[in-house]
PDB file of C-alpha atoms in Angstrom:
ATOM      1  CA  ALA A   1      55.451 139.729 155.037  1.00  0.00           C
ATOM      2  CA  TYR A   2      55.797 142.843 152.769  1.00  0.00           C
ATOM      3  CA  ARG A   3      55.422 141.056 149.710  1.00  0.00           C
ATOM      4  CA  ALA A   4      52.062 138.960 151.249  1.00  0.00           C
ATOM      5  CA  GLY A   5      50.483 142.245 151.812  1.00  0.00           C
ATOM      6  CA  LEU A   6      51.238 144.113 148.720  1.00  0.00           C
ATOM      7  CA  LEU A   7      49.905 141.076 147.031  1.00  0.00           C
ATOM      8  CA  ALA A   8      46.710 140.772 149.254  1.00  0.00           C
ATOM      9  CA  GLY A   9      46.366 144.728 148.528  1.00  0.00           C
ATOM     10  CA  ILE A  10      46.773 144.131 145.039  1.00  0.00           C
ATOM     11  CA  LEU A  11      44.480 140.888 144.557  1.00  0.00           C
ATOM     12  CA  HIS A  12      41.826 143.521 145.862  1.00  0.00           C
ATOM     13  CA  ASP A  13      42.170 145.760 143.067  1.00  0.00           C
ATOM     14  CA  LEU A  14      43.556 148.245 145.101  1.00  0.00           C
ATOM     15  CA  PRO A  15      46.307 151.203 143.878  1.00  0.00           C
ATOM     16  CA  LEU A  16      49.635 150.268 144.336  1.00  0.00           C
ATOM     17  CA  ASP A  17      50.532 152.741 147.210  1.00  0.00           C
ATOM     18  CA  VAL A  18      47.531 151.389 149.707  1.00  0.00           C
ATOM     19  CA  ALA A  19      48.488 147.648 148.786  1.00  0.00           C
ATOM     20  CA  GLY A  20      52.351 149.118 149.900  1.00  0.00           C
ATOM     21  CA  ARG A  21      51.290 150.230 153.030  1.00  0.00           C
ATOM     22  CA  ILE A  22      49.310 147.037 153.742  1.00  0.00           C
ATOM     23  CA  GLY A  23      52.441 145.442 152.837  1.00  0.00           C
ATOM     24  CA  SER A  24      54.371 147.833 154.921  1.00  0.00           C
ATOM     25  CA  VAL A  25      52.165 146.862 158.131  1.00  0.00           C
ATOM     26  CA  ALA A  26      52.110 143.484 157.851  1.00  0.00           C
ATOM     27  CA  ALA A  27      56.192 143.769 157.896  1.00  0.00           C
ATOM     28  CA  THR A  28      55.989 145.629 161.218  1.00  0.00           C
ATOM     29  CA  TYR A  29      55.100 142.541 162.492  1.00  0.00           C
ATOM     30  CA  VAL A  30      57.560 140.755 161.525  1.00  0.00           C
ATOM     31  CA  VAL A  31      60.790 142.837 162.484  1.00  0.00           C
ATOM     32  CA  GLU A  32      58.608 143.765 166.315  1.00  0.00           C
ATOM     33  CA  SER A  33      59.106 139.907 166.934  1.00  0.00           C
ATOM     34  CA  LYS A  34      62.335 137.410 167.225  1.00  0.00           C
ATOM     35  CA  GLY A  35      62.223 135.261 164.259  1.00  0.00           C
ATOM     36  CA  THR A  36      61.076 135.217 161.177  1.00  0.00           C
ATOM     37  CA  GLN A  37      57.776 133.280 161.410  1.00  0.00           C
ATOM     38  CA  SER A  38      56.969 133.886 165.258  1.00  0.00           C
ATOM     39  CA  HIS A  39      54.681 136.973 164.852  1.00  0.00           C
ATOM     40  CA  GLN A  40      50.825 136.817 164.868  1.00  0.00           C
ATOM     41  CA  TYR A  41      48.074 138.770 164.856  1.00  0.00           C
ATOM     42  CA  THR A  42      44.132 138.802 164.113  1.00  0.00           C
ATOM     43  CA  ARG A  43      42.349 140.743 161.048  1.00  0.00           C
ATOM     44  CA  ASP A  44      41.054 142.984 164.039  1.00  0.00           C
ATOM     45  CA  GLU A  45      44.270 143.604 165.078  1.00  0.00           C
ATOM     46  CA  PHE A  46      45.789 144.265 161.651  1.00  0.00           C
ATOM     47  CA  SER A  47      42.818 146.728 160.708  1.00  0.00           C
ATOM     48  CA  LYS A  48      43.281 148.639 164.019  1.00  0.00           C
ATOM     49  CA  ARG A  49      46.771 148.816 163.099  1.00  0.00           C
ATOM     50  CA  PHE A  50      46.451 149.872 159.414  1.00  0.00           C
ATOM     51  CA  ALA A  51      43.854 152.552 160.037  1.00  0.00           C
ATOM     52  CA  GLU A  52      46.161 153.905 163.542  1.00  0.00           C
ATOM     53  CA  THR A  53      49.202 154.155 161.126  1.00  0.00           C
ATOM     54  CA  PHE A  54      47.507 155.061 157.556  1.00  0.00           C
ATOM     55  CA  PRO A  55      44.244 156.793 158.881  1.00  0.00           C
ATOM     56  CA  ASP A  56      43.258 158.577 154.986  1.00  0.00           C
ATOM     57  CA  TYR A  57      43.679 155.351 153.467  1.00  0.00           C
ATOM     58  CA  ALA A  58      41.936 152.839 156.229  1.00  0.00           C
ATOM     59  CA  GLU A  59      38.576 152.936 154.372  1.00  0.00           C
ATOM     60  CA  SER A  60      40.017 151.982 151.106  1.00  0.00           C
ATOM     61  CA  ALA A  61      42.107 149.219 152.502  1.00  0.00           C
ATOM     62  CA  ALA A  62      38.733 148.344 154.407  1.00  0.00           C
ATOM     63  CA  LYS A  63      37.900 145.472 152.165  1.00  0.00           C
ATOM     64  CA  VAL A  64      41.377 143.315 152.501  1.00  0.00           C
ATOM     65  CA  PHE A  65      40.719 142.844 156.402  1.00  0.00           C
ATOM     66  CA  VAL A  66      36.914 141.555 156.184  1.00  0.00           C
ATOM     67  CA  LYS A  67      36.640 137.825 156.350  1.00  0.00           C
ATOM     68  CA  ARG A  68      35.166 136.084 153.370  1.00  0.00           C
TER      69      ARG A  68
END
């Protein structure tokens, strides 16, 4: 999950520190649930959680959370 979040940030041309924070939030969903693939979240849930956790970076990471 961390790697997926990190890569999502990198693929959206975000700085590594912001991409790493996206990976960190993605990884929290995994460690909070039993099993390795039993977690789930929506883009809105993820975006809200990211903004609450890293308010200074929410605007710069917003383009990752927009559905294409």
